[in-house]
CSV table of C-alpha atoms and ligand atoms in Angstrom, one decimal:
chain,number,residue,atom,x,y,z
A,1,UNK,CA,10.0,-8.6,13.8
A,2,UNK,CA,6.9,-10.1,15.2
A,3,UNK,CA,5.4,-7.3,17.1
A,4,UNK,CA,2.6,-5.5,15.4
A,5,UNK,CA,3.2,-1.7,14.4
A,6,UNK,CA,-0.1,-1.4,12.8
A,7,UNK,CA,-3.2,-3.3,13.4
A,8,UNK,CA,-6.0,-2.7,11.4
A,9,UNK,CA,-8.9,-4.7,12.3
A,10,UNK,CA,-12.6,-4.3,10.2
A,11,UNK,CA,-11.6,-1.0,8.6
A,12,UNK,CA,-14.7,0.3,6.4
A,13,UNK,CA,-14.4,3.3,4.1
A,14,UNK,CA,-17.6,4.9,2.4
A,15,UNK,CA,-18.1,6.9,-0.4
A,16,UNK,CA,-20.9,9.0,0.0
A,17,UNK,CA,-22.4,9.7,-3.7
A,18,UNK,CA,-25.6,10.9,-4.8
A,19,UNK,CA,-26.0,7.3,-6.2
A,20,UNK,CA,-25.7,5.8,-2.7
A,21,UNK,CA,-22.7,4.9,-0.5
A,22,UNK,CA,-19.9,3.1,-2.0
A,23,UNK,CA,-18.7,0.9,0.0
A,24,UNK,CA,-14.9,0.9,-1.1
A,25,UNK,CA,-12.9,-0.5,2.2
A,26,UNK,CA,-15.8,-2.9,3.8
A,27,UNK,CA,-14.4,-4.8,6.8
A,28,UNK,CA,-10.6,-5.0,6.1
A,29,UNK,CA,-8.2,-6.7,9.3
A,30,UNK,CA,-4.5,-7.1,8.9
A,31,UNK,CA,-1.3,-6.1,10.7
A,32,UNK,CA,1.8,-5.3,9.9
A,33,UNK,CA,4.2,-6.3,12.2
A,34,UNK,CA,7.8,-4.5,13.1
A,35,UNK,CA,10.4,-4.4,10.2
A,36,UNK,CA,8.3,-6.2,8.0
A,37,UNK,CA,7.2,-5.9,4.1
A,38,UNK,CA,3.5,-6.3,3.4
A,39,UNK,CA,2.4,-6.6,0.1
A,40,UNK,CA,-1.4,-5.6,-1.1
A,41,UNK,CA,-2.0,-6.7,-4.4
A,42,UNK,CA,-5.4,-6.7,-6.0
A,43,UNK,CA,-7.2,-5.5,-9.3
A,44,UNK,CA,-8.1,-2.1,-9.9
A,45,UNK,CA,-10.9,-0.5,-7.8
A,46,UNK,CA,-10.3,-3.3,-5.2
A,47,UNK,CA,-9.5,-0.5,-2.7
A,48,UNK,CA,-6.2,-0.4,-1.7
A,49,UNK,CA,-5.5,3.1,-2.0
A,50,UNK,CA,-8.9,4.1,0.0
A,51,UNK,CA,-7.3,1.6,2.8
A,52,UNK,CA,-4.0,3.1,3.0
A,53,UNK,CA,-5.6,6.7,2.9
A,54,UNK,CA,-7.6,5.5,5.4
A,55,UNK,CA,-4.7,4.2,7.8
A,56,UNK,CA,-3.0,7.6,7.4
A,57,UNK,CA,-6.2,9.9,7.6
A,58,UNK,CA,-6.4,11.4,4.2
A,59,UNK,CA,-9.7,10.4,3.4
A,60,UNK,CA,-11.8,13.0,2.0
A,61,UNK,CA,-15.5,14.0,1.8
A,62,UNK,CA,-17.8,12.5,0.6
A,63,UNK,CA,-15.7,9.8,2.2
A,64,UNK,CA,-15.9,8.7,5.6
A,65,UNK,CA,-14.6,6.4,7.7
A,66,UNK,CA,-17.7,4.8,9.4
A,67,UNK,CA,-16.1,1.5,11.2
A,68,UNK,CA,-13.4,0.1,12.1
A,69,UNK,CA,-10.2,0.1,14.3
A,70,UNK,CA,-6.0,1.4,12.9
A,71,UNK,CA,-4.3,0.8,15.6
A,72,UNK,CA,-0.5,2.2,15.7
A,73,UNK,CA,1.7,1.3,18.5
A,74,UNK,CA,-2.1,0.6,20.9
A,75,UNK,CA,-3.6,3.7,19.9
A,76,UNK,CA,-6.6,3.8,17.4
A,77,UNK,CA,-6.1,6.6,15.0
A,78,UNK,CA,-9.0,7.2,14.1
A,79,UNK,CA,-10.0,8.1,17.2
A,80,UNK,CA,-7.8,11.3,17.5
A,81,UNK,CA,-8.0,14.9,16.6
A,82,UNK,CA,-6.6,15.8,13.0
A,83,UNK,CA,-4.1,18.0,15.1
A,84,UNK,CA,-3.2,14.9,17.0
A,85,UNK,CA,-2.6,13.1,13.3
A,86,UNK,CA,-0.6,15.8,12.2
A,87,UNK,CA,1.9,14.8,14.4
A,88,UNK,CA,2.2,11.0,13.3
A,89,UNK,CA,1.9,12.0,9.5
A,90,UNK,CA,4.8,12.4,7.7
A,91,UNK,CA,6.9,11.4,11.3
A,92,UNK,CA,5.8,8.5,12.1
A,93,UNK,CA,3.8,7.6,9.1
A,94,UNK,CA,4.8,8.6,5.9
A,95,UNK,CA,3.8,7.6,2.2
A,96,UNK,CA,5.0,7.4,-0.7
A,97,UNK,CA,2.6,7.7,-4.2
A,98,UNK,CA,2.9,7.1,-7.3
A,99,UNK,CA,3.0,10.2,-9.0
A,100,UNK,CA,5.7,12.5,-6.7
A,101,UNK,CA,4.1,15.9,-7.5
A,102,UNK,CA,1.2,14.6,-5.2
A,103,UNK,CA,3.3,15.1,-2.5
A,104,UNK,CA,6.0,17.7,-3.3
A,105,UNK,CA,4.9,21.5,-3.1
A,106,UNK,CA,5.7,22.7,-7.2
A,107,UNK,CA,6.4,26.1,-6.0
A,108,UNK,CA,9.1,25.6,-3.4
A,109,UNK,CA,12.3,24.2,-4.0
A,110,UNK,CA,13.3,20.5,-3.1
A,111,UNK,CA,15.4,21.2,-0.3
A,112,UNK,CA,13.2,23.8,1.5
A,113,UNK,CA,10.7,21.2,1.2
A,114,UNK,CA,12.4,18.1,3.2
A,115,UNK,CA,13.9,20.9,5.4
A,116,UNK,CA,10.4,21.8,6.2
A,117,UNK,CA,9.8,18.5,7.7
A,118,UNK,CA,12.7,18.0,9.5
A,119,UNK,CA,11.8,21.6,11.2
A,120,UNK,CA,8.5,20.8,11.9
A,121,UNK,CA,8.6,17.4,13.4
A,122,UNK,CA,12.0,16.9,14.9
A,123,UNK,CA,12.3,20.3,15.9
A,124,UNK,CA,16.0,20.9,14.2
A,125,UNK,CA,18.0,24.4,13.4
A,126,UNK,CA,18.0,25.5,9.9
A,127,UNK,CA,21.7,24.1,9.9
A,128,UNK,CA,21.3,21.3,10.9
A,129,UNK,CA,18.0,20.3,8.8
A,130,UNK,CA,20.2,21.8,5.9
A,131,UNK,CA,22.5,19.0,6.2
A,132,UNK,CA,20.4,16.0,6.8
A,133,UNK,CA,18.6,17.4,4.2
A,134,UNK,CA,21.4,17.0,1.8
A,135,UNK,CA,22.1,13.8,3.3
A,136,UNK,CA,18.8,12.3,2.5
A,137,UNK,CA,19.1,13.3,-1.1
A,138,UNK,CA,22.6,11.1,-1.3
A,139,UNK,CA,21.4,8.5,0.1
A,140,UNK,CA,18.1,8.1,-2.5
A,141,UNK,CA,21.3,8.9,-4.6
A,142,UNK,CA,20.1,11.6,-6.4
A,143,UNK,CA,22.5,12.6,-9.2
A,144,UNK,CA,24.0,15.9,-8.0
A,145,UNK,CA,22.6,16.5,-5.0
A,146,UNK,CA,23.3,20.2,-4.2
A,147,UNK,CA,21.4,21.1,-7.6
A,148,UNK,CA,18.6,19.2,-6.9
A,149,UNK,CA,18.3,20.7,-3.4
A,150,UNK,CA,17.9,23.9,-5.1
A,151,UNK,CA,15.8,22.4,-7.6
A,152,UNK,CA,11.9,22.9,-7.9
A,153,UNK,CA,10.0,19.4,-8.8
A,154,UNK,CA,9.0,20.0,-12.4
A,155,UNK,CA,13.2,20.7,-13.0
A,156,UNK,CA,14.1,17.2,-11.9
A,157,UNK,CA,13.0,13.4,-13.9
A,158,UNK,CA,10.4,11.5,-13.0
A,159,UNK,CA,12.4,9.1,-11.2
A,160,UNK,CA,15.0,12.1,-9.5
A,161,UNK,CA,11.6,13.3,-8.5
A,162,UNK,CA,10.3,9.8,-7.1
A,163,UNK,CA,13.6,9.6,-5.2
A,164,UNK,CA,13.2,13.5,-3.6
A,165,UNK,CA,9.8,12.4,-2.6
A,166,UNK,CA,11.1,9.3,-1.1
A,167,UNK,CA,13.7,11.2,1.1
A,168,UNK,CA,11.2,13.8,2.5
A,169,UNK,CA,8.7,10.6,3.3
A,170,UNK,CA,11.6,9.1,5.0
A,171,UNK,CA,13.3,12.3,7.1
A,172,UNK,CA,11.8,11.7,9.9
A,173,UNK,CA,13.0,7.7,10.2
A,174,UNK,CA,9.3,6.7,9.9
A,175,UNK,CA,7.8,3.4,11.6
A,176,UNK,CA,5.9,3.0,8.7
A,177,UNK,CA,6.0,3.6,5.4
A,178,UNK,CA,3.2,3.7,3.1
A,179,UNK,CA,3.7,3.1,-1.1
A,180,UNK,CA,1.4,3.3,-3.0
A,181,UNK,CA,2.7,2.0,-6.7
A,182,UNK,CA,6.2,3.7,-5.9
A,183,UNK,CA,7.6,2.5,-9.4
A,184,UNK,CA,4.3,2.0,-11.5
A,185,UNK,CA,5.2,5.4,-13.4
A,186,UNK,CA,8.8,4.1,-14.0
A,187,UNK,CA,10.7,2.3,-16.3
A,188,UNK,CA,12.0,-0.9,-15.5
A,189,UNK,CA,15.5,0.4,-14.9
A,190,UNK,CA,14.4,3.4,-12.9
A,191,UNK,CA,12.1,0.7,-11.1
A,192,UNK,CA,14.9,-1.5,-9.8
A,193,UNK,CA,16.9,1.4,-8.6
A,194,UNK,CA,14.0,2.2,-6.3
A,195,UNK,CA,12.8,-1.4,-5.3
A,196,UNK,CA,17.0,-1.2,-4.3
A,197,UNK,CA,16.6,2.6,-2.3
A,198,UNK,CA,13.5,0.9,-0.1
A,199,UNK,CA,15.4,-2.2,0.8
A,200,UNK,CA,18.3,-0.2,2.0
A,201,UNK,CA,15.5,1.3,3.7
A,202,UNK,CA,14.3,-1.0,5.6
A,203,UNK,CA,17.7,-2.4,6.3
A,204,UNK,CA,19.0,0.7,7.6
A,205,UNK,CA,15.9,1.9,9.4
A,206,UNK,CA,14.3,-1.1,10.1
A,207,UNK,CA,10.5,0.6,9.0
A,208,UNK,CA,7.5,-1.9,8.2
A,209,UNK,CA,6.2,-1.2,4.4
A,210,UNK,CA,3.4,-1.2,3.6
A,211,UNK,CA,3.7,-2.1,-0.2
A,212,UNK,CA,0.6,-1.7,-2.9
A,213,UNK,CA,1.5,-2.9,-6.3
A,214,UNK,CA,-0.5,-4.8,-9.1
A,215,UNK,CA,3.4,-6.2,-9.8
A,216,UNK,CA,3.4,-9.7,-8.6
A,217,UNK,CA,7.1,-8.9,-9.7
A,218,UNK,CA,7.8,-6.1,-6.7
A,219,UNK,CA,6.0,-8.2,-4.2
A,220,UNK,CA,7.9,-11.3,-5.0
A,221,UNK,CA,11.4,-9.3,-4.7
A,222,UNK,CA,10.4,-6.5,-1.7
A,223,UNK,CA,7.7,-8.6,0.4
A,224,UNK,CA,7.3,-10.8,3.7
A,225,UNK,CA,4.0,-11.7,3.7
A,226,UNK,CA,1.0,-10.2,1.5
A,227,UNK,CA,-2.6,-9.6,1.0
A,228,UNK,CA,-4.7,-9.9,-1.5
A,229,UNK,CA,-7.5,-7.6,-1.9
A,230,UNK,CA,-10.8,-8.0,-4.0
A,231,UNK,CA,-13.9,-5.8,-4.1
A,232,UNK,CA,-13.0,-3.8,-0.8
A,233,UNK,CA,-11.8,-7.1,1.0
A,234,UNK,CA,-8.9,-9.2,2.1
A,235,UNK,CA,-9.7,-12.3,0.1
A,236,UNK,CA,-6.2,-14.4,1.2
A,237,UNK,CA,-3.2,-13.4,3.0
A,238,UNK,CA,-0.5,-15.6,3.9
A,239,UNK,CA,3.7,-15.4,3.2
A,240,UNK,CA,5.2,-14.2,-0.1
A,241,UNK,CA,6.5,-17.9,-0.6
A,242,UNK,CA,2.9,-19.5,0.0
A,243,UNK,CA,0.9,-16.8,-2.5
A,244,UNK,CA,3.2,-18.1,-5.1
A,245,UNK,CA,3.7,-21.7,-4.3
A,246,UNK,CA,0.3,-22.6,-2.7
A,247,UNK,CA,-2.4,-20.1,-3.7
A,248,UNK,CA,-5.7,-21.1,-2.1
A,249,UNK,CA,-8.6,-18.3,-3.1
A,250,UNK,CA,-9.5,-18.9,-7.3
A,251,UNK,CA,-8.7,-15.2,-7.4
A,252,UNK,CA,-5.2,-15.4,-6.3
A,253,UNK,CA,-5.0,-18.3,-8.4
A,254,UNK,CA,-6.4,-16.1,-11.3
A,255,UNK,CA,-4.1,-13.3,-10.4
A,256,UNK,CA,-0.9,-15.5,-10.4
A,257,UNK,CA,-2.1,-17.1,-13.7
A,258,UNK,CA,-2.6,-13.5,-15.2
A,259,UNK,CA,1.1,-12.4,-14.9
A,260,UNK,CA,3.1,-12.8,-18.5
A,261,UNK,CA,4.9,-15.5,-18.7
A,262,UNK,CA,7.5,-16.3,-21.6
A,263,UNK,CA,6.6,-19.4,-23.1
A,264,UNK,CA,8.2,-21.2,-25.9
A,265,UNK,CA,9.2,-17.7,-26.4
A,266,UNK,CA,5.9,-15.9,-26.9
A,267,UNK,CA,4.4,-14.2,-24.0
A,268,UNK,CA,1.1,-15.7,-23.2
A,269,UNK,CA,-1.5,-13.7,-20.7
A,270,UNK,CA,-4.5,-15.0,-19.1
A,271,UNK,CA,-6.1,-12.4,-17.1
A,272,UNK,CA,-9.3,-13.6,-15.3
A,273,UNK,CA,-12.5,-12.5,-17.0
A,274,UNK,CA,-14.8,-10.6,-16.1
A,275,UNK,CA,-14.2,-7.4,-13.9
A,276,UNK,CA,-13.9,-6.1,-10.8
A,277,UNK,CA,-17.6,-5.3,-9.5
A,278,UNK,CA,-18.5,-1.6,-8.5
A,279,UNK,CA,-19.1,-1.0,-4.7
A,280,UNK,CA,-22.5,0.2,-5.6
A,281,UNK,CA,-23.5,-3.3,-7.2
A,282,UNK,CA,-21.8,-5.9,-5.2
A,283,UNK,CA,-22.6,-9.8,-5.5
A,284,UNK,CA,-24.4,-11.0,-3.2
A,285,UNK,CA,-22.7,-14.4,-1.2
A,286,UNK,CA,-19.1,-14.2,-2.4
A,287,UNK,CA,-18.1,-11.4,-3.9
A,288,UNK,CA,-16.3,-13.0,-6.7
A,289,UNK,CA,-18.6,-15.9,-7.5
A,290,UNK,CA,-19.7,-14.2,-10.8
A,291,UNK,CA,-16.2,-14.3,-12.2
A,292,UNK,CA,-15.3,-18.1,-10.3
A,293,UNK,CA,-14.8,-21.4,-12.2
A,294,UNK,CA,-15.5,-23.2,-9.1
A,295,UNK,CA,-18.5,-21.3,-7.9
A,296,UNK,CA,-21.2,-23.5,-7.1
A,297,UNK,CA,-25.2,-22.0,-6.4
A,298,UNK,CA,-24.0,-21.6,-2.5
A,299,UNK,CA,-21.3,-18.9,-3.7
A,300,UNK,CA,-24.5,-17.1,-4.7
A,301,UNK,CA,-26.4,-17.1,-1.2
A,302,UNK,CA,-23.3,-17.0,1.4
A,303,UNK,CA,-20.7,-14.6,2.3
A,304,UNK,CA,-17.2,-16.4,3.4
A,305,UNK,CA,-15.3,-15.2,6.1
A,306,UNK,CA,-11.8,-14.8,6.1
A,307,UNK,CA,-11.1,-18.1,7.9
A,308,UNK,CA,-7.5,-19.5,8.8
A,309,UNK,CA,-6.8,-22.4,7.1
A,310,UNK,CA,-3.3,-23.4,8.3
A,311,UNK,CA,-1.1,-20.8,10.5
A,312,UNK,CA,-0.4,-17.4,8.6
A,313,UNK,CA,-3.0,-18.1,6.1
A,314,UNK,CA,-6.4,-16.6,6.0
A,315,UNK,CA,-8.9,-17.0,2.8
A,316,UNK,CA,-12.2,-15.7,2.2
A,317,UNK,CA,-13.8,-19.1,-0.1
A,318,UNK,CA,-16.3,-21.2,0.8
A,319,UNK,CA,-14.5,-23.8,-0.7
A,320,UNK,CA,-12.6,-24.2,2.3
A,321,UNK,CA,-15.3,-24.0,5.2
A,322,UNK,CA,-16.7,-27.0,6.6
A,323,UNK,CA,-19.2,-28.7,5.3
A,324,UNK,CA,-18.7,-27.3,1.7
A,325,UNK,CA,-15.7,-29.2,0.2
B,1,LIG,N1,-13.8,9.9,-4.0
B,1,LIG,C1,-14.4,8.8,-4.3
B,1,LIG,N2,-15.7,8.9,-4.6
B,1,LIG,C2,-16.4,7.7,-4.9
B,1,LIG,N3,-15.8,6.5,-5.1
B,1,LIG,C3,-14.5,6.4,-4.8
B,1,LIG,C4,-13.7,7.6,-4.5
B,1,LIG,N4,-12.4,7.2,-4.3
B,1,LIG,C5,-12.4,5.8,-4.6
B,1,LIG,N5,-13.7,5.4,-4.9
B,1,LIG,C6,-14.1,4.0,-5.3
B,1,LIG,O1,-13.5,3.1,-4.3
B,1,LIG,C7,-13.1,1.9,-4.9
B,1,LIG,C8,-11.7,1.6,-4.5
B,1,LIG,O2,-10.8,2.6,-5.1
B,1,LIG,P1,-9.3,2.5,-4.8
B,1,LIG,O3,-8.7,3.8,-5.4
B,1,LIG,O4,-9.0,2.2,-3.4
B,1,LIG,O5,-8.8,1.3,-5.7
B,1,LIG,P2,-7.4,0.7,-6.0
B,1,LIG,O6,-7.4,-0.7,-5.5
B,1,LIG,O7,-6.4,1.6,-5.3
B,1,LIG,O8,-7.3,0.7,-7.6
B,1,LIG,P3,-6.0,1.1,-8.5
B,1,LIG,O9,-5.2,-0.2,-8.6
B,1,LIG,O10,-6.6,1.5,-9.8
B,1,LIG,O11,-5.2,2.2,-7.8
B,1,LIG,C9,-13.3,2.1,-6.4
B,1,LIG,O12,-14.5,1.5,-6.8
B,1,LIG,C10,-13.4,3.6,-6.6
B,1,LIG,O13,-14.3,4.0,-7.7
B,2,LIG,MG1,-4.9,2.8,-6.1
């Protein structure tokens, strides 16, 4: 650990609509450092997708990236070719989505698929990405691997399908790997069978994760450190223990409060009110003031910056900048 893979420093992703430009990803910095888990948690339409699109170069028109840095290993990504990109996606990069038959072909077979990839990137014989191939499929532990090698992705279950997917995203022993909900679609058994396949994962391969969830569940069992996003910014990031044991920002502190809890047996819920504002109608001063019990009438007038308040942990709240406590 320690050394950042990815650095992504005042990423901003635009949506160019005939209503204006939505401004989905709007100054986000982070890294991820070596063999780490990071978490990005956040309400729907807080942009967490758009960012990890944007980190691997799958944003489409009418969106652009118009600022901002991605650096992998020193080298800014978004300043090379899409042939260039080609070349770190899916080898070096890789992601994983929610809903598998985003990324599998549905009319070629399983195997030919992850064969593809390993013949593509790392150059290998037919034989010899015929057996890795199969290799990858037992160790996502498909159920019968040689019939799902054969198998196209509509034959196999959801989570058989979610584990294929997996293997191709990881043939290539990436650096990083991107997942995007990887269990939302699951059931909760099916979910804890791939929580397990990712931490062999990153045991075996040492990759950094980058892990998008709303489950404050995954992130307490699979992260290292997390952010939390809100409204197309990092609002607080800090270590898994601290985000559960010391939330700082009111919308962590909302979020943590909005996970069921069992309580004298019935399951009480308190999600924050209000919702998520849309890019095209933002706040003005912080960005969450409408929906903060502790906004004051500066929250209305003054943007926070994501400031760090004790080592490893940044918020975004003007409750903790000088001068307004
Ligand atoms: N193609 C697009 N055109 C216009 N706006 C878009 C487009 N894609 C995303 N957006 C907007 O960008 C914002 C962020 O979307 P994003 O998909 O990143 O949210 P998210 O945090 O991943 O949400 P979820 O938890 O629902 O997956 C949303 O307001 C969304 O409407
Ligand atoms: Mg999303």
């Amino acid at each position: 650990m320690n050394q950042p893979t990815l650095q992504v420093t005042g990423l901003q992703t635009h949506f160019f609509t005939g209503n204006g430009a939505v401004k989905s990803v709007d100054g986000v910095t982070f890294s991820l450092l070596e063999g780490e888990t990071l978490g990005i948690v956040g309400e729907s339409g807080s942009g967490k997708s758009v960012t990890s699109l944007s980190i691997i170069g799958l944003i489409e028109s009418p969106g652009r990236i118009v600022g901002g840095e991605v650096r992998f290993l020193g080298r800014d990504l978004l300043q090379l070719k899409e042939s260039e990109m080609r070349k770190i996606r899916g080898k070096e990069i890789s992601m994983i989505f929610q809903e598998p038959l985003t990324a599998l072909n549905p009319v070629f077979r399983i195997g030919h698929q992850i064969q593809e990839v390993l013949m593509n990137h790392n150059q290998l014989h037919k034989a010899d990405a015929e057996r890795q191939t199969l290799e990858l499929l037992k160790k996502v532990k498909i159920s019968r691997p040689e019939s799902a090698y054969d198998s196209y992705p509509h034959e196999l279950s959801g989570g058989m399908r979610q584990r294929a997917m997996i293997a191709m995203a990881i043939a290539c022993k990436p650096k990083i790997l991107i997942a995007d909900e990887p269990t939302t679609a699951l059931d909760v058994s099916i979910q804890a069978q791939i929580l397990k396949i990712m931490k062999e994962i990153i045991r075996d391969e040492g990759s950094s994760i980058l892990l998008i969830t709303h489950d404050l569940g995954v992130i307490a069992e699979m992260a290292d450190r997390v952010a939390v996003m809100y409204a197309g910014q990092i609002v607080e990031q800090c270590d898994v223990y601290t985000l559960f044991k010391a939330p700082k920002h009111p919308y962590t502190q909302g979020l943590l409060k909005s996970t069921p809890k069992l309580h004298n047996n019935e399951e009480t819920l308190d999600s924050i009110e209000g919702s998520v504002p849309h890019p095209l109608n933002m706040p003005v001063g912080c960005r969450f003031h409408p929906r903060c019990s502790y906004a004051t009438d500066k929250c209305n007038q003054n943007e926070p910056q994501l400031r760090e308040l004790e080592s490893g942990h940044q918020v975004r709240c003007l409750l903790y900048e000088n001068g307004f406590q």
